[in-house]
Amino acid sequence: MAQLWGGRFQKETDKAVYDFNASIRFDKKMIEQDIKGSLAHSKMLEKQGIISLEDYKAIKSGLEKILDDVKNNALEITDEYEDVHSFVEANLIKIASDAGKRLHTGRSRNDQVALDMRLYTRDKLVQTDEALFHLLNVIIKIMEENLNTYMPGFTHLQKAQPTTLAHHFGAYFEMFKRDRQRLSDIYERMNYCPLGAGALCGTTYPLDRDYVAELLEFKGPTLNSMDSVSDRDYVIEFLNALSIIMMHLSRFCEEIILWNSNEYRFIEIDDAFSTGSSIMPQKKNPDIAELVRGKTGRVYGALMSLLTTMKGIPLAYNKDMQEDKEMAFDAYDTVISCITLFGGMLETLTYNKERMAQSAMMGFTNATDCADYLVYKGMPFRDAHTVIGKIVLYCIDKNCSIDMLKLDELKGFSDMFEDDIYDAISLETCVEKRLTVGAPGSEAMKKVIEINKEYLEDNKIKEIF
Ligand code: ARG
């Protein structure tokens, strides 16, 4: 048990207490961030004349060696230490003796952990954005290739109106685009440096907080030292954004599972992204889509968990806040792997275009267009709606679609029907005439794709952040 305190204690910490209290098992993930923060802190201490140049140099090379050794497996992070901060400091003291002991001047683990968590979350925000950026590129490519891939659009999971694959996937493009915007909003709000807040009330040393903030690429220092050490809003906001991403992915997965089913057969998931059954030789299961859908639960769980943890904590730091890490880290990693795997699966899907178009032709997806036809001929819409309703009933009885009826039969319902009805309600016309912004007509879609390509061009990963 190597701990950073003990002077005022007369007894050893109980082993079970020590283990319960320790966080090294999970906060070791923040080793890079912890060392990065210490490098900036010590550089500032030297600039301010709080430590000597010699001490700073010893600290710097010691910290760099620790990180190298950990990366090369020459130094193991064991649970002999309470947390990652103790691990780094204890090892630094081994290497740099008194200089190492000066590192923690003007700093508390409270502002240190607040900084590490911010840096870690900021890194994960960028990685998530990067994964979404790649996914958006996959989606837009599929959209461009499928402007005329007709399929039914659904409401209540019942065929509603015909659309295209480009249009359907375009809906997800908008969702993931909003997700990226949410991430960038969070980034803007969280990008301030808490280091220098000390335990809760700042410090008497003449720290240059602006300088440390600049070294760590923050916009500036946080403005209230109590808030600095007790704020985890940015973790909650990020978990919220991740939950929304998972909700989007989960909806997309649900559709892929449906479309891949024997009943739909709209798409086929590539062998590389499917799994088999141990007993049923015919099976090819959409496990990846199911797992992504399933993992949504644990990401929502992380959000609920931290919201609940934070709700009754008085200012400033309390140990409850150590609970911000495990589930959040799990959620960060889960979402990045889900986006990445989902993108791979999407990229390799094959489409049964014939069947999609056939499906769009059945199920009266052109009923609205048929009513609109009568409206253009002068009938009030409400009357047209009733006439087409009756035609649909007639067709259900005859087991056919509206366009399969003869003109005579149609005229039996309204003498406004003419020969041009067939053209007016063909699958192609039904889609291609929908030309308002955001509608599936390919000319309208082309414009939207142009706008979204410009968006991707203007919002590459590095430029946002
Ligand atoms: N492991 C702690 C955490 O994750 C670090 C901060 C400890 N601070 C303290 N005052 N005990 O929150």
Coordinates of C-alpha atoms and ligand atoms in Angstrom, one line a residue:
M1 CA 0.0 0.0 0.0
A2 CA 1.8 3.1 -1.2
Q3 CA -0.2 6.2 -0.3
L4 CA 0.4 9.9 -0.5
W5 CA -0.8 10.6 3.1
G6 CA -0.4 9.0 6.5
G7 CA 1.3 11.5 8.7
R8 CA -1.7 12.2 10.9
F9 CA -2.7 8.5 11.1
Q10 CA -1.6 6.1 13.9
K11 CA -2.9 2.9 12.4
E12 CA -2.5 1.3 9.0
T13 CA -5.5 1.4 6.7
D14 CA -7.6 -1.7 6.9
K15 CA -6.9 -3.8 3.8
A16 CA -10.6 -4.1 2.8
V17 CA -11.0 -0.3 3.2
Y18 CA -7.9 0.3 1.2
D19 CA -9.2 -1.8 -1.7
F20 CA -12.7 -0.3 -1.5
N21 CA -11.2 3.2 -1.6
A22 CA -8.6 2.6 -4.3
S23 CA -9.3 3.6 -7.9
I24 CA -6.0 2.5 -9.6
R25 CA -7.8 -0.5 -11.2
F26 CA -9.7 1.9 -13.5
D27 CA -8.0 5.3 -13.3
K28 CA -4.8 3.9 -14.7
K29 CA -6.4 4.5 -18.1
M30 CA -5.7 8.2 -17.5
I31 CA -1.9 7.8 -17.1
E32 CA -1.1 9.8 -20.2
Q33 CA -3.4 12.6 -19.2
D34 CA -2.0 12.6 -15.7
I35 CA 1.5 12.9 -16.9
K36 CA 0.6 15.5 -19.5
G37 CA -1.0 17.6 -16.7
S38 CA 2.0 17.2 -14.4
L39 CA 4.4 18.3 -17.2
A40 CA 2.4 21.5 -17.7
H41 CA 2.1 22.1 -14.0
S42 CA 5.8 21.7 -13.3
K43 CA 6.7 23.9 -16.3
M44 CA 4.5 26.6 -14.9
L45 CA 6.0 26.2 -11.4
E46 CA 9.4 26.8 -12.9
K47 CA 8.3 29.8 -14.9
Q48 CA 6.9 31.3 -11.8
G49 CA 10.1 30.7 -9.8
I50 CA 8.3 28.3 -7.5
I51 CA 10.7 25.4 -8.3
S52 CA 14.1 25.6 -9.8
L53 CA 15.0 24.9 -13.4
E54 CA 17.1 22.0 -12.2
D55 CA 14.1 20.5 -10.4
Y56 CA 11.9 21.0 -13.4
K57 CA 14.3 19.2 -15.7
A58 CA 14.5 16.3 -13.3
I59 CA 10.7 16.2 -13.0
K60 CA 10.3 16.4 -16.7
S61 CA 12.7 13.6 -17.6
G62 CA 11.3 11.5 -14.7
L63 CA 7.7 11.8 -15.9
E64 CA 8.7 11.1 -19.5
K65 CA 10.6 8.0 -18.4
I66 CA 7.6 6.7 -16.4
L67 CA 5.3 7.1 -19.4
D68 CA 7.8 5.4 -21.7
D69 CA 8.3 2.5 -19.2
V70 CA 4.6 2.0 -18.8
K71 CA 4.1 2.0 -22.6
N72 CA 7.0 -0.5 -23.1
N73 CA 5.8 -2.7 -20.2
A74 CA 9.0 -2.0 -18.3
L75 CA 6.9 -0.6 -15.5
E76 CA 3.6 -2.1 -14.4
I77 CA 0.8 -0.1 -12.8
T78 CA -0.1 -2.4 -9.9
D79 CA -2.7 -2.0 -7.2
E80 CA 0.0 -1.4 -4.7
Y81 CA -0.9 2.3 -5.4
E82 CA -4.1 3.9 -4.4
D83 CA -4.6 5.7 -7.7
V84 CA -2.8 6.8 -10.9
H85 CA -1.8 10.0 -9.3
S86 CA 0.0 8.2 -6.4
F87 CA 1.5 5.8 -8.8
V88 CA 3.1 8.5 -10.9
E89 CA 4.2 10.6 -7.9
A90 CA 5.7 7.6 -6.0
N91 CA 7.6 6.5 -9.1
L92 CA 8.8 10.1 -9.8
I93 CA 10.2 10.3 -6.3
K94 CA 12.0 7.1 -6.8
I95 CA 13.6 8.6 -9.9
A96 CA 14.0 12.2 -9.0
S97 CA 14.0 12.2 -5.2
D98 CA 13.5 15.7 -3.8
A99 CA 12.6 17.2 -7.1
G100 CA 9.9 14.6 -7.4
K101 CA 8.6 15.6 -4.0
R102 CA 8.2 19.2 -5.2
L103 CA 5.8 18.3 -8.1
H104 CA 2.7 18.5 -6.0
T105 CA 3.4 22.1 -4.9
G106 CA 0.3 24.2 -5.3
R107 CA -1.8 21.3 -6.4
S108 CA -4.3 18.9 -4.9
R109 CA -5.5 15.5 -6.2
N110 CA -8.9 17.2 -6.5
D111 CA -7.8 19.6 -9.2
Q112 CA -5.5 17.0 -10.6
V113 CA -8.2 14.4 -11.1
A114 CA -10.6 17.1 -12.4
L115 CA -7.9 17.9 -15.1
D116 CA -7.2 14.3 -15.9
M117 CA -10.9 13.5 -16.4
R118 CA -11.4 16.6 -18.6
L119 CA -8.4 15.7 -20.7
Y120 CA -9.6 12.1 -21.0
T121 CA -13.1 13.1 -21.9
R122 CA -11.8 15.7 -24.4
D123 CA -9.7 13.0 -26.1
K124 CA -12.7 10.6 -26.3
L125 CA -14.9 13.4 -27.6
V126 CA -12.5 13.9 -30.5
Q127 CA -12.3 10.2 -31.2
T128 CA -16.0 9.8 -31.1
D129 CA -16.3 12.7 -33.6
E130 CA -13.8 11.1 -35.8
A131 CA -15.7 7.8 -35.8
L132 CA -18.9 9.6 -36.7
F133 CA -17.2 11.5 -39.4
H134 CA -16.1 8.2 -41.1
L135 CA -19.6 6.9 -40.6
L136 CA -21.1 9.9 -42.3
N137 CA -18.8 9.4 -45.3
V138 CA -19.9 5.8 -45.6
I139 CA -23.6 6.9 -45.5
I140 CA -23.3 9.6 -48.1
K141 CA -21.5 7.3 -50.5
I142 CA -24.4 4.8 -50.2
M143 CA -26.9 7.7 -50.7
E144 CA -25.1 8.8 -53.9
E145 CA -25.2 5.3 -55.3
N146 CA -28.9 4.8 -54.5
L147 CA -30.8 7.9 -55.6
N148 CA -33.1 5.7 -57.7
T149 CA -33.2 2.6 -55.5
Y150 CA -37.0 2.6 -54.7
M151 CA -38.4 1.2 -51.6
P152 CA -41.4 1.6 -49.4
G153 CA -41.3 4.2 -46.7
F154 CA -43.1 3.2 -43.5
T155 CA -45.2 4.7 -40.7
H156 CA -46.4 2.4 -37.9
L157 CA -44.2 -0.2 -39.7
Q158 CA -46.9 -0.3 -42.4
K159 CA -46.1 0.7 -45.9
A160 CA -46.9 4.4 -46.3
Q161 CA -45.4 6.1 -49.4
P162 CA -42.6 5.1 -51.7
T163 CA -39.2 6.5 -51.2
T164 CA -35.6 5.7 -52.0
L165 CA -32.7 4.1 -50.1
A166 CA -30.8 7.4 -50.4
H167 CA -33.7 9.2 -48.8
H168 CA -34.0 6.7 -46.0
F169 CA -30.3 6.7 -45.2
G170 CA -30.3 10.4 -45.5
A171 CA -32.4 10.5 -42.3
Y172 CA -29.6 8.8 -40.4
F173 CA -27.1 11.2 -42.0
E174 CA -29.0 14.1 -40.4
M175 CA -29.1 12.3 -37.0
F176 CA -25.3 11.6 -36.9
K177 CA -24.6 15.1 -38.2
R178 CA -26.6 16.5 -35.2
D179 CA -24.6 14.2 -33.0
R180 CA -21.4 15.7 -34.2
Q181 CA -22.8 19.2 -33.6
R182 CA -23.7 18.2 -30.0
L183 CA -20.1 16.9 -29.4
S184 CA -18.7 20.1 -30.7
D185 CA -21.0 22.2 -28.4
I186 CA -19.9 20.1 -25.4
Y187 CA -16.3 20.6 -26.4
E188 CA -16.7 24.3 -26.5
R189 CA -18.3 24.4 -23.1
M190 CA -15.9 22.1 -21.4
N191 CA -12.7 23.3 -22.8
Y192 CA -11.4 25.2 -19.7
C193 CA -8.6 24.2 -17.4
P194 CA -9.4 23.4 -13.7
L195 CA -5.8 23.0 -12.7
G196 CA -4.8 25.6 -10.0
A197 CA -8.1 25.2 -8.2
G198 CA -6.2 23.3 -5.5
A199 CA -8.3 21.3 -3.1
L200 CA -11.2 23.8 -3.4
C201 CA -10.0 27.3 -2.6
G202 CA -7.1 27.9 -4.9
T203 CA -3.6 28.4 -3.5
T204 CA -1.3 31.0 -2.0
Y205 CA 1.4 30.2 -4.6
P206 CA 1.6 32.6 -7.5
L207 CA 0.4 30.1 -10.0
D208 CA -0.1 31.2 -13.6
R209 CA -3.4 29.5 -14.4
D210 CA -3.7 31.1 -17.9
Y211 CA -0.3 29.7 -18.8
V212 CA -1.1 26.1 -17.8
A213 CA -4.4 26.4 -19.6
E214 CA -2.6 27.5 -22.7
L215 CA 0.0 24.7 -22.5
L216 CA -2.8 22.1 -22.3
E217 CA -4.7 23.7 -25.2
F218 CA -7.7 25.0 -23.2
K219 CA -9.4 28.2 -23.9
G220 CA -8.5 29.5 -20.5
P221 CA -8.8 28.6 -16.8
T222 CA -12.1 27.8 -15.1
L223 CA -13.4 30.7 -13.0
N224 CA -14.5 29.3 -9.7
S225 CA -12.2 26.9 -7.8
M226 CA -15.0 25.1 -6.0
D227 CA -16.8 24.5 -9.2
S228 CA -13.6 23.4 -10.9
V229 CA -13.1 20.5 -8.6
S230 CA -16.7 19.4 -8.3
D231 CA -17.9 19.9 -11.8
R232 CA -18.6 16.7 -13.8
D233 CA -21.3 18.3 -16.1
Y234 CA -19.1 17.7 -19.1
V235 CA -19.0 13.9 -18.4
I236 CA -22.8 13.9 -18.0
E237 CA -23.2 16.0 -21.2
F238 CA -20.9 13.6 -23.1
L239 CA -22.8 10.6 -21.8
N240 CA -26.0 12.2 -22.9
A241 CA -24.6 12.8 -26.4
L242 CA -23.3 9.2 -26.4
S243 CA -26.7 7.9 -25.4
I244 CA -28.3 9.8 -28.2
I245 CA -25.8 8.4 -30.7
M246 CA -26.6 4.9 -29.4
M247 CA -30.3 5.6 -29.7
H248 CA -29.7 6.5 -33.4
L249 CA -27.5 3.5 -34.0
S250 CA -30.0 1.2 -32.3
R251 CA -32.8 2.4 -34.5
F252 CA -30.6 1.9 -37.6
C253 CA -29.7 -1.6 -36.4
E254 CA -33.3 -2.5 -35.8
E255 CA -34.1 -1.6 -39.4
I256 CA -31.1 -3.6 -40.6
I257 CA -32.2 -6.6 -38.6
L258 CA -35.7 -6.3 -40.1
W259 CA -34.6 -5.7 -43.6
N260 CA -32.2 -8.6 -43.4
S261 CA -34.9 -11.0 -42.1
N262 CA -36.4 -13.8 -44.3
E263 CA -39.6 -11.8 -44.5
Y264 CA -38.2 -8.6 -45.9
R265 CA -35.1 -9.7 -47.7
F266 CA -34.3 -6.1 -48.7
I267 CA -30.6 -6.4 -47.8
E268 CA -28.0 -9.0 -47.0
I269 CA -25.4 -8.5 -44.3
D270 CA -21.9 -9.5 -45.4
D271 CA -20.6 -12.9 -44.2
A272 CA -17.8 -11.1 -42.4
F273 CA -20.3 -9.2 -40.3
S274 CA -22.6 -12.2 -39.5
T275 CA -22.5 -15.2 -37.3
G276 CA -23.9 -18.7 -37.5
S277 CA -25.8 -21.0 -35.2
S278 CA -24.3 -23.9 -33.4
I279 CA -27.4 -26.1 -34.1
M280 CA -29.2 -24.6 -37.1
P281 CA -27.0 -24.9 -40.2
Q282 CA -29.1 -22.6 -42.3
K283 CA -28.7 -19.6 -39.9
K284 CA -26.8 -16.4 -40.7
N285 CA -27.5 -14.1 -37.8
P286 CA -27.2 -10.3 -37.6
D287 CA -25.4 -10.4 -34.3
I288 CA -23.4 -7.2 -34.8
A289 CA -26.5 -5.2 -35.3
E290 CA -28.2 -6.9 -32.3
L291 CA -25.2 -6.3 -30.1
V292 CA -25.0 -2.6 -31.0
R293 CA -28.8 -2.4 -30.3
G294 CA -28.2 -4.2 -27.0
K295 CA -25.2 -2.2 -25.9
T296 CA -27.4 0.9 -25.9
G297 CA -28.6 -0.2 -22.5
R298 CA -25.2 0.1 -20.8
V299 CA -24.6 3.5 -22.3
Y300 CA -27.9 4.8 -21.0
G301 CA -27.0 3.1 -17.7
A302 CA -23.8 5.1 -17.4
L303 CA -25.7 8.3 -17.9
M304 CA -28.3 7.5 -15.3
S305 CA -25.7 6.3 -12.9
L306 CA -23.6 9.5 -13.0
L307 CA -26.7 11.7 -12.9
T308 CA -27.7 9.9 -9.7
T309 CA -24.3 9.9 -8.2
M310 CA -24.0 13.7 -8.6
K311 CA -27.4 14.7 -7.5
G312 CA -26.9 15.2 -3.8
I313 CA -23.2 16.0 -3.5
P314 CA -22.5 19.2 -1.5
L315 CA -19.6 21.4 -2.6
A316 CA -16.8 20.8 -3.2
Y317 CA -15.0 17.5 -3.9
N318 CA -16.5 14.4 -2.3
K319 CA -15.3 10.8 -2.9
D320 CA -18.6 9.9 -4.5
M321 CA -17.1 11.6 -7.6
Q322 CA -14.6 8.8 -8.0
E323 CA -17.7 6.9 -9.4
D324 CA -17.6 9.1 -12.5
K325 CA -15.0 6.9 -14.1
E326 CA -15.7 3.2 -14.5
M327 CA -19.1 3.4 -16.3
A328 CA -18.2 6.5 -18.2
F329 CA -15.0 4.9 -19.5
D330 CA -16.9 1.8 -20.5
A331 CA -19.5 4.0 -22.3
Y332 CA -16.8 5.9 -24.1
D333 CA -15.2 2.7 -25.4
T334 CA -18.5 1.0 -26.2
V335 CA -19.7 3.8 -28.4
I336 CA -16.5 4.2 -30.4
S337 CA -16.4 0.5 -31.1
C338 CA -20.1 0.4 -31.9
I339 CA -19.8 3.3 -34.4
T340 CA -16.8 1.7 -36.0
L341 CA -18.2 -1.8 -36.4
F342 CA -21.6 -0.5 -37.5
G343 CA -19.8 1.5 -40.2
G344 CA -18.0 -1.6 -41.4
M345 CA -21.3 -3.6 -41.5
L346 CA -23.0 -0.8 -43.4
E347 CA -20.2 -0.4 -46.0
T348 CA -20.5 -4.1 -46.9
L349 CA -24.3 -4.5 -47.1
T350 CA -25.8 -5.7 -50.4
Y351 CA -29.2 -4.5 -51.5
N352 CA -31.9 -6.6 -53.1
K353 CA -33.1 -3.6 -55.2
E354 CA -35.6 -5.6 -57.2
R355 CA -37.3 -6.8 -54.1
M356 CA -37.3 -3.4 -52.5
A357 CA -39.0 -1.8 -55.6
Q358 CA -41.5 -4.7 -55.7
S359 CA -42.3 -4.2 -52.1
A360 CA -42.9 -0.4 -52.8
M361 CA -45.3 -1.2 -55.6
M362 CA -47.5 -3.4 -53.3
G363 CA -49.2 -2.1 -50.2
F364 CA -50.9 0.9 -51.7
T365 CA -47.9 3.2 -51.3
N366 CA -49.3 5.3 -54.2
A367 CA -52.7 5.9 -52.6
T368 CA -51.9 9.5 -51.6
D369 CA -50.7 10.2 -55.1
C370 CA -53.9 8.7 -56.5
A371 CA -55.9 11.1 -54.3
D372 CA -53.7 14.0 -55.4
Y373 CA -54.4 13.1 -59.0
L374 CA -58.1 13.6 -58.4
V375 CA -57.3 16.9 -56.6
Y376 CA -55.4 18.2 -59.6
K377 CA -58.4 17.3 -61.7
G378 CA -60.5 19.5 -59.4
M379 CA -61.9 17.3 -56.7
P380 CA -61.6 18.6 -53.1
F381 CA -59.0 16.6 -51.2
R382 CA -61.3 15.2 -48.5
D383 CA -63.6 13.7 -51.2
A384 CA -60.6 12.3 -53.1
H385 CA -59.4 10.7 -49.9
T386 CA -62.8 8.9 -49.6
V387 CA -62.9 7.8 -53.2
I388 CA -59.4 6.3 -53.0
G389 CA -60.3 4.6 -49.7
K390 CA -63.1 2.8 -51.5
I391 CA -60.8 1.8 -54.3
V392 CA -58.3 0.4 -51.8
L393 CA -61.0 -1.7 -50.2
Y394 CA -62.0 -2.9 -53.7
C395 CA -58.4 -3.8 -54.5
I396 CA -57.9 -5.7 -51.2
D397 CA -60.9 -7.8 -52.1
K398 CA -59.4 -8.5 -55.6
N399 CA -55.9 -8.9 -54.2
C400 CA -54.3 -6.3 -56.6
S401 CA -52.8 -2.9 -56.5
I402 CA -54.5 0.3 -57.7
D403 CA -52.4 0.5 -60.9
M404 CA -53.6 -3.0 -61.8
L405 CA -57.2 -1.8 -62.2
K406 CA -58.6 -1.1 -65.7
L407 CA -59.7 2.4 -66.5
D408 CA -63.3 1.3 -66.6
E409 CA -63.1 0.0 -63.1
L410 CA -61.5 3.2 -61.9
K411 CA -64.2 5.3 -63.7
G412 CA -66.7 3.3 -61.7
F413 CA -65.4 5.2 -58.6
S414 CA -65.0 8.6 -60.3
D415 CA -65.3 9.7 -63.9
M416 CA -62.4 12.1 -63.4
F417 CA -60.0 9.2 -64.0
E418 CA -58.3 9.3 -67.4
D419 CA -55.6 7.3 -69.2
D420 CA -52.9 9.5 -67.6
I421 CA -53.7 8.0 -64.2
Y422 CA -51.2 5.1 -64.8
D423 CA -48.3 7.4 -65.3
A424 CA -49.3 9.6 -62.4
I425 CA -49.2 6.8 -59.9
S426 CA -46.3 4.8 -61.2
L427 CA -43.6 4.1 -58.6
E428 CA -41.2 6.4 -60.4
T429 CA -43.5 9.3 -60.7
C430 CA -44.6 9.0 -57.0
V431 CA -40.9 9.4 -55.9
E432 CA -39.6 11.7 -58.6
K433 CA -42.4 14.3 -58.2
R434 CA -41.6 14.8 -54.6
L435 CA -39.2 17.7 -55.0
T436 CA -39.6 19.9 -52.0
V437 CA -36.4 20.3 -50.0
G438 CA -35.8 17.1 -48.0
A439 CA -38.1 15.0 -50.1
P440 CA -37.0 11.8 -51.9
G441 CA -37.2 12.9 -55.6
S442 CA -33.7 12.4 -56.9
E443 CA -33.3 16.1 -58.1
A444 CA -34.2 17.2 -54.5
M445 CA -31.9 14.6 -53.0
K446 CA -29.0 15.7 -55.2
K447 CA -29.2 19.2 -53.8
V448 CA -29.3 17.9 -50.2
I449 CA -26.3 15.6 -50.9
E450 CA -24.4 18.6 -52.3
I451 CA -25.1 20.6 -49.1
N452 CA -24.1 17.6 -46.9
K453 CA -20.9 17.1 -48.9
E454 CA -20.0 20.7 -48.3
Y455 CA -20.7 20.2 -44.6
L456 CA -18.3 17.2 -44.6
E457 CA -15.7 19.3 -46.4
D458 CA -16.1 22.2 -44.0
N459 CA -16.3 20.1 -40.9
K460 CA -13.4 17.7 -41.1
I461 CA -12.3 16.3 -37.7
K462 CA -9.5 18.7 -36.9
E463 CA -11.3 21.8 -38.1
I464 CA -14.1 21.5 -35.6
F465 CA -11.9 21.1 -32.6
Ligands
ARG1 N1 -9.3 8.8 -7.1 C1 -9.9 10.0 -6.8 C2 -11.0 10.3 -7.8 O1 -11.1 9.6 -8.7 C3 -8.9 11.1 -6.9 C4 -9.1 12.3 -6.1 C5 -8.8 12.0 -4.7 N2 -9.0 13.2 -3.9 C6 -9.2 13.0 -2.6 N3 -9.4 14.1 -1.9 N4 -9.3 11.9 -2.0 O2 -11.9 11.2 -7.6

